[in-house]
Amino acid sequence: MSTYTTDKASPFTRAVISSMRKLYPEALADKSFDNTGLLLEAPFDPIRRQMNSVLLTIDLTKRVADEAIERKDCVVVAYHPIIFRGLKSLTLADSQQQSLLRLALEGISVYSPHTAVDAAPGGLADWLADIVTGHLPSPEPATHTAHQAKREDSIPEERETDGELQDNAPTHQPAAEEKKPQRPRPSMQRTYSKPMYPSHKPVDTSKTDLDPSSVDHTRSVISPVEGVEGFEDAGMGRLITFNEPQPLTHLVERIAHGVGSPRGFPLAIPQGKQVEDIQIRTVGVSAGSGHSVLSGVDADLLFTGELSHHEALAATEKGQCVITLFHSNSERGYLSSVLREKLTTVLKKEWERIRNEVAEGEELTPEWEDAVKDEDVLVECSQEDRDPFGMVILESSKQEGKPLS
């Protein structure tokens, strides 16, 4: 059966694109490497049109594409561009191109705002800054690290007896009868959790008790973006200066509450220092891979999605602390906590404007009339989107290793 297609995107797609550009103009993006904007424009089929719905995601994976197709969404707003460089072909052999082809077949378009969201006032950088400068109930709970482990030479060796590992207590056997020490086998009695990820749900401050951006501080843009009318305070990264130094343990608690309560995240501190003793006066903030923004920033703490081994090591050698969340965990919470509501508000107005504009234009077919009469607007966050990395926790086992110091 043939389908009726046009050379235009659906009216609702146009409303979504217009709304995103009002909130996060593409001129704010870092064009030196980024590829923002409309990446896939699916032709509109009024006979088999999609729902007036938008699916928000950080990464457009095959699972997210399946989700959008099943939901019959009209547009996927994928924060990370699924197309970064020029393509010489589009084939089903490539997993990402396969997702794009399948979405196009279903009439679903793809828009990517990426670093425009990072730079915008009230965007990702400010969201992370709001979390760090948030406040938990007084007195703020402090995160405690484990007690200092004993020196290795004070821990008794283990030996195998009847298939179990036991302490190798001193024996009173004559020296001639002493056995040569055996290398213990790893225990198989350990239980590891399934990989765990931060919650998809929007941060409910009434439940987390986190009051964003309530601790006295000043805030400035690290790398300003100029020349975009109405966005004079835009730029990459934020530098926070607290009026009074804050315990690092308090910042750890605020971040955990603000990004979906992950079971853990990496923390780097200078060698020879204890987490509980560190006070933070300044924080450099950048979502995603923060090195390009935070390199050279003189701050007590660098808070970002990820740094390489050598970048983090260089920071701690200079006396700085580093908190990373795994790349996209520094971004994903923004979709549910901020973007979903902001886009819904603007999109309702834009859809009303475009509906009237189309209705007042040339004569419409019955299918087009049905499309522009549909007042519904729905913006949802993907339930399949997650960072590639999850936290696997060793359970039902004594502590191993040593505390961070």
CSV table of N, CA and C in Angstrom, one decimal, residues 65-163:
chain,number,residue,atom,x,y,z
A,65,ALA,N,15.7,4.4,20.3
A,65,ALA,CA,15.0,4.5,19.1
A,65,ALA,C,13.8,3.5,19.1
A,66,ASP,N,14.0,2.3,19.6
A,66,ASP,CA,12.9,1.4,19.8
A,66,ASP,C,11.7,2.0,20.6
A,67,GLU,N,12.1,2.7,21.7
A,67,GLU,CA,11.2,3.4,22.6
A,67,GLU,C,10.4,4.4,21.9
A,68,ALA,N,11.1,5.3,21.1
A,68,ALA,CA,10.4,6.4,20.3
A,68,ALA,C,9.4,5.8,19.3
A,69,ILE,N,9.8,4.7,18.6
A,69,ILE,CA,9.0,4.1,17.6
A,69,ILE,C,7.7,3.5,18.3
A,70,GLU,N,7.9,2.8,19.4
A,70,GLU,CA,6.8,2.2,20.1
A,70,GLU,C,5.8,3.3,20.6
A,71,ARG,N,6.4,4.4,21.1
A,71,ARG,CA,5.5,5.5,21.6
A,71,ARG,C,4.9,6.3,20.5
A,72,LYS,N,5.4,6.2,19.3
A,72,LYS,CA,5.0,7.0,18.1
A,72,LYS,C,5.2,8.5,18.3
A,73,ASP,N,6.4,8.7,18.9
A,73,ASP,CA,6.8,10.1,19.1
A,73,ASP,C,7.0,10.8,17.8
A,74,CYS,N,6.9,12.1,17.8
A,74,CYS,CA,7.1,12.9,16.5
A,74,CYS,C,8.6,13.3,16.4
A,75,VAL,N,9.2,13.7,17.6
A,75,VAL,CA,10.6,14.2,17.6
A,75,VAL,C,11.3,13.6,18.7
A,76,VAL,N,12.6,13.2,18.5
A,76,VAL,CA,13.5,12.8,19.6
A,76,VAL,C,14.5,14.0,19.7
A,77,VAL,N,14.5,14.6,20.9
A,77,VAL,CA,15.5,15.6,21.2
A,77,VAL,C,16.7,14.9,22.0
A,78,ALA,N,17.8,14.6,21.2
A,78,ALA,CA,18.9,13.9,21.7
A,78,ALA,C,20.0,14.9,22.1
A,79,TYR,N,20.3,15.1,23.3
A,79,TYR,CA,21.3,16.1,23.7
A,79,TYR,C,22.6,15.9,23.0
A,80,HIS,N,23.2,14.6,23.0
A,80,HIS,CA,24.4,14.4,22.2
A,80,HIS,C,24.0,14.1,20.7
A,81,PRO,N,24.8,14.8,19.8
A,81,PRO,CA,24.5,14.6,18.4
A,81,PRO,C,24.9,13.2,18.0
A,82,ILE,N,23.9,12.5,17.3
A,82,ILE,CA,24.2,11.1,16.8
A,82,ILE,C,25.1,11.2,15.5
A,83,ILE,N,25.1,12.4,14.9
A,83,ILE,CA,25.9,12.6,13.7
A,83,ILE,C,26.9,13.7,14.1
A,84,PHE,N,28.2,13.4,14.2
A,84,PHE,CA,29.2,14.4,14.6
A,84,PHE,C,30.0,14.8,13.3
A,85,ARG,N,30.3,13.9,12.4
A,85,ARG,CA,31.1,14.2,11.2
A,85,ARG,C,30.3,13.9,10.0
A,86,GLY,N,30.8,14.3,8.8
A,86,GLY,CA,30.2,14.1,7.6
A,86,GLY,C,30.1,12.6,7.3
A,87,LEU,N,29.0,12.2,6.7
A,87,LEU,CA,28.7,10.8,6.3
A,87,LEU,C,28.9,10.6,4.8
A,88,LYS,N,29.5,9.5,4.4
A,88,LYS,CA,29.6,9.2,3.0
A,88,LYS,C,28.6,8.2,2.6
A,89,SER,N,27.9,7.6,3.6
A,89,SER,CA,26.9,6.6,3.3
A,89,SER,C,26.0,6.5,4.5
A,90,LEU,N,24.8,6.0,4.2
A,90,LEU,CA,23.8,5.6,5.3
A,90,LEU,C,23.4,4.2,5.1
A,91,THR,N,23.9,3.3,6.0
A,91,THR,CA,23.6,1.8,5.8
A,91,THR,C,23.1,1.2,7.1
A,92,LEU,N,22.5,0.1,7.0
A,92,LEU,CA,22.0,-0.6,8.1
A,92,LEU,C,23.1,-1.4,8.9
A,93,ALA,N,24.3,-1.4,8.3
A,93,ALA,CA,25.4,-2.1,8.9
A,93,ALA,C,26.0,-1.3,10.1
A,94,ASP,N,25.8,0.0,10.1
A,94,ASP,CA,26.2,0.8,11.2
A,94,ASP,C,25.1,1.0,12.2
A,95,SER,N,25.3,0.7,13.5
A,95,SER,CA,24.2,0.7,14.4
A,95,SER,C,23.6,2.1,14.6
A,96,GLN,N,24.4,3.1,14.6
A,96,GLN,CA,23.8,4.5,14.7
A,96,GLN,C,23.0,4.9,13.5
A,97,GLN,N,23.6,4.6,12.3
A,97,GLN,CA,22.9,4.9,11.1
A,97,GLN,C,21.6,4.1,11.0
A,98,GLN,N,21.6,2.9,11.5
A,98,GLN,CA,20.5,2.0,11.5
A,98,GLN,C,19.3,2.7,12.3
A,99,SER,N,19.7,3.2,13.4
A,99,SER,CA,18.7,3.9,14.2
A,99,SER,C,18.1,5.1,13.5
A,100,LEU,N,18.9,5.9,12.8
A,100,LEU,CA,18.4,7.0,12.1
A,100,LEU,C,17.5,6.6,10.9
A,101,LEU,N,17.9,5.6,10.2
A,101,LEU,CA,17.1,5.1,9.1
A,101,LEU,C,15.7,4.6,9.6
A,102,ARG,N,15.7,3.9,10.7
A,102,ARG,CA,14.5,3.3,11.2
A,102,ARG,C,13.6,4.5,11.7
A,103,LEU,N,14.1,5.5,12.3
A,103,LEU,CA,13.3,6.6,12.8
A,103,LEU,C,12.8,7.4,11.6
A,104,ALA,N,13.6,7.6,10.5
A,104,ALA,CA,13.1,8.3,9.3
A,104,ALA,C,11.9,7.5,8.7
A,105,LEU,N,12.0,6.2,8.7
A,105,LEU,CA,11.0,5.4,8.1
A,105,LEU,C,9.7,5.5,8.9
A,106,GLU,N,9.8,5.8,10.2
A,106,GLU,CA,8.6,5.9,11.0
A,106,GLU,C,8.1,7.4,11.1
A,107,GLY,N,8.8,8.3,10.4
A,107,GLY,CA,8.4,9.7,10.4
A,107,GLY,C,8.8,10.5,11.7
A,108,ILE,N,9.9,10.0,12.3
A,108,ILE,CA,10.4,10.6,13.6
A,108,ILE,C,11.6,11.4,13.3
A,109,SER,N,11.7,12.7,13.6
A,109,SER,CA,12.8,13.6,13.4
A,109,SER,C,13.7,13.6,14.6
A,110,VAL,N,14.9,14.1,14.4
A,110,VAL,CA,15.9,14.1,15.5
A,110,VAL,C,16.6,15.5,15.6
A,111,TYR,N,16.5,16.1,16.8
A,111,TYR,CA,17.1,17.4,17.0
A,111,TYR,C,18.2,17.3,18.1
A,112,SER,N,19.3,17.9,18.0
A,112,SER,CA,20.4,17.9,19.0
A,112,SER,C,20.8,19.3,19.4
A,113,PRO,N,20.7,19.7,20.7
A,113,PRO,CA,21.1,21.0,21.2
A,113,PRO,C,22.5,21.1,21.8
A,114,HIS,N,22.9,20.0,22.3
A,114,HIS,CA,24.3,19.8,22.9
A,114,HIS,C,24.8,21.0,23.6
A,115,THR,N,26.0,21.6,23.1
A,115,THR,CA,26.6,22.6,23.9
A,115,THR,C,25.9,23.9,24.0
A,116,ALA,N,24.8,24.1,23.2
A,116,ALA,CA,23.9,25.3,23.3
A,116,ALA,C,23.3,25.2,24.7
A,117,VAL,N,22.9,24.0,25.1
A,117,VAL,CA,22.3,23.8,26.5
A,117,VAL,C,23.4,24.1,27.6
A,118,ASP,N,24.6,23.6,27.3
A,118,ASP,CA,25.7,23.9,28.3
A,118,ASP,C,25.9,25.4,28.5
A,119,ALA,N,25.8,26.2,27.5
A,119,ALA,CA,26.2,27.6,27.5
A,119,ALA,C,25.0,28.5,28.0
A,120,ALA,N,23.8,28.1,27.8
A,120,ALA,CA,22.7,29.0,28.0
A,120,ALA,C,22.5,29.3,29.5
A,121,PRO,N,22.2,30.5,29.8
A,121,PRO,CA,21.8,30.8,31.2
A,121,PRO,C,20.6,30.0,31.6
A,122,GLY,N,20.7,29.4,32.8
A,122,GLY,CA,19.7,28.4,33.2
A,122,GLY,C,19.9,27.1,32.6
A,123,GLY,N,21.0,26.8,31.9
A,123,GLY,CA,21.2,25.6,31.2
A,123,GLY,C,22.0,24.6,32.1
A,124,LEU,N,22.7,23.7,31.5
A,124,LEU,CA,23.3,22.6,32.2
A,124,LEU,C,24.3,23.1,33.2
A,125,ALA,N,25.2,24.0,32.9
A,125,ALA,CA,26.2,24.5,33.8
A,125,ALA,C,25.6,25.1,35.0
A,126,ASP,N,24.5,25.9,34.8
A,126,ASP,CA,23.9,26.5,36.0
A,126,ASP,C,23.1,25.5,36.8
A,127,TRP,N,22.6,24.5,36.2
A,127,TRP,CA,21.9,23.4,36.9
A,127,TRP,C,22.9,22.7,37.9
A,128,LEU,N,24.1,22.4,37.4
A,128,LEU,CA,25.1,21.7,38.2
A,128,LEU,C,25.6,22.7,39.3
A,129,ALA,N,25.7,24.0,39.0
A,129,ALA,CA,26.1,25.0,40.0
A,129,ALA,C,25.0,25.1,41.0
A,130,ASP,N,23.7,25.0,40.7
A,130,ASP,CA,22.7,25.1,41.6
A,130,ASP,C,22.7,24.0,42.6
A,131,ILE,N,23.1,22.8,42.1
A,131,ILE,CA,23.2,21.6,43.0
A,131,ILE,C,24.4,21.8,44.0
A,132,VAL,N,25.5,22.2,43.5
A,132,VAL,CA,26.7,22.4,44.4
A,132,VAL,C,26.4,23.5,45.5
A,133,THR,N,25.6,24.5,45.1
A,133,THR,CA,25.3,25.6,46.0
A,133,THR,C,24.0,25.4,46.7
A,134,GLY,N,23.5,24.2,46.6
A,134,GLY,CA,22.2,23.9,47.3
A,134,GLY,C,22.5,23.7,48.8
A,135,HIS,N,21.4,23.5,49.5
A,135,HIS,CA,21.5,23.4,51.0
A,135,HIS,C,20.6,22.2,51.5
A,136,LEU,N,21.2,21.4,52.3
A,136,LEU,CA,20.4,20.3,53.0
A,136,LEU,C,20.1,20.7,54.4
A,137,PRO,N,19.1,20.0,55.0
A,137,PRO,CA,18.6,20.5,56.3
A,137,PRO,C,19.8,20.7,57.3
A,138,SER,N,19.7,21.7,58.1
A,138,SER,CA,20.7,22.0,59.1
A,138,SER,C,20.5,21.1,60.4
A,139,PRO,N,21.6,20.6,60.9
A,139,PRO,CA,23.0,20.6,60.3
A,139,PRO,C,23.1,19.7,59.1
A,140,GLU,N,23.8,20.1,58.1
A,140,GLU,CA,24.0,19.3,56.9
A,140,GLU,C,24.7,18.0,57.3
A,141,PRO,N,24.1,16.9,56.7
A,141,PRO,CA,24.8,15.6,57.0
A,141,PRO,C,26.2,15.6,56.3
A,142,ALA,N,27.1,15.0,57.0
A,142,ALA,CA,28.5,14.8,56.4
A,142,ALA,C,28.7,13.4,56.0
A,143,THR,N,29.3,13.3,54.8
A,143,THR,CA,29.7,11.9,54.4
A,143,THR,C,30.9,11.4,55.1
A,144,HIS,N,30.9,10.2,55.6
A,144,HIS,CA,32.0,9.7,56.3
A,144,HIS,C,32.7,8.6,55.5
A,145,THR,N,34.0,8.6,55.4
A,145,THR,CA,34.7,7.6,54.8
A,145,THR,C,35.0,6.5,55.8
A,146,ALA,N,35.4,5.3,55.3
A,146,ALA,CA,35.7,4.2,56.2
A,146,ALA,C,36.9,4.5,57.0
A,147,HIS,N,37.1,3.8,58.1
A,147,HIS,CA,38.2,4.0,59.0
A,147,HIS,C,39.5,3.5,58.2
A,148,GLN,N,40.6,4.1,58.6
A,148,GLN,CA,41.9,3.7,58.0
A,148,GLN,C,42.1,2.2,58.2
A,149,ALA,N,42.4,1.6,57.1
A,149,ALA,CA,42.7,0.2,57.1
A,149,ALA,C,44.0,-0.1,57.8
A,150,LYS,N,44.1,-1.3,58.3
A,150,LYS,CA,45.4,-1.7,59.0
A,150,LYS,C,46.5,-1.9,57.9
A,151,ARG,N,47.7,-1.7,58.4
A,151,ARG,CA,48.8,-2.0,57.4
A,151,ARG,C,48.8,-3.4,57.0
A,152,GLU,N,49.2,-3.6,55.8
A,152,GLU,CA,49.2,-5.0,55.2
A,152,GLU,C,50.0,-5.9,56.0
A,153,ASP,N,51.1,-5.4,56.6
A,153,ASP,CA,51.9,-6.4,57.4
A,153,ASP,C,51.3,-6.7,58.7
A,154,SER,N,50.3,-6.1,59.1
A,154,SER,CA,49.6,-6.4,60.4
A,154,SER,C,48.4,-7.3,60.2
A,155,ILE,N,48.0,-7.6,58.9
A,155,ILE,CA,46.9,-8.4,58.6
A,155,ILE,C,47.4,-9.8,58.5
A,156,PRO,N,46.8,-10.7,59.3
A,156,PRO,CA,47.3,-12.1,59.2
A,156,PRO,C,47.0,-12.7,57.8
A,157,GLU,N,47.9,-13.6,57.4
A,157,GLU,CA,47.7,-14.2,56.1
A,157,GLU,C,46.5,-15.2,56.2
A,158,GLU,N,46.1,-15.6,55.1
A,158,GLU,CA,45.0,-16.6,55.0
A,158,GLU,C,45.5,-17.9,54.4
A,159,ARG,N,44.9,-18.9,54.9
A,159,ARG,CA,45.3,-20.2,54.3
A,159,ARG,C,44.0,-21.0,54.0
A,160,GLU,N,44.1,-22.0,53.2
A,160,GLU,CA,43.0,-22.8,52.8
A,160,GLU,C,42.8,-24.0,53.7
A,161,THR,N,41.7,-24.2,54.3
A,161,THR,CA,41.4,-25.3,55.1
A,161,THR,C,40.0,-25.8,54.8
A,162,ASP,N,39.9,-27.1,54.4
A,162,ASP,CA,38.6,-27.7,54.1
A,162,ASP,C,37.8,-26.8,53.1
A,163,GLY,N,38.6,-26.2,52.1
A,163,GLY,CA,37.9,-25.4,51.1
A,163,GLY,C,37.5,-24.0,51.5
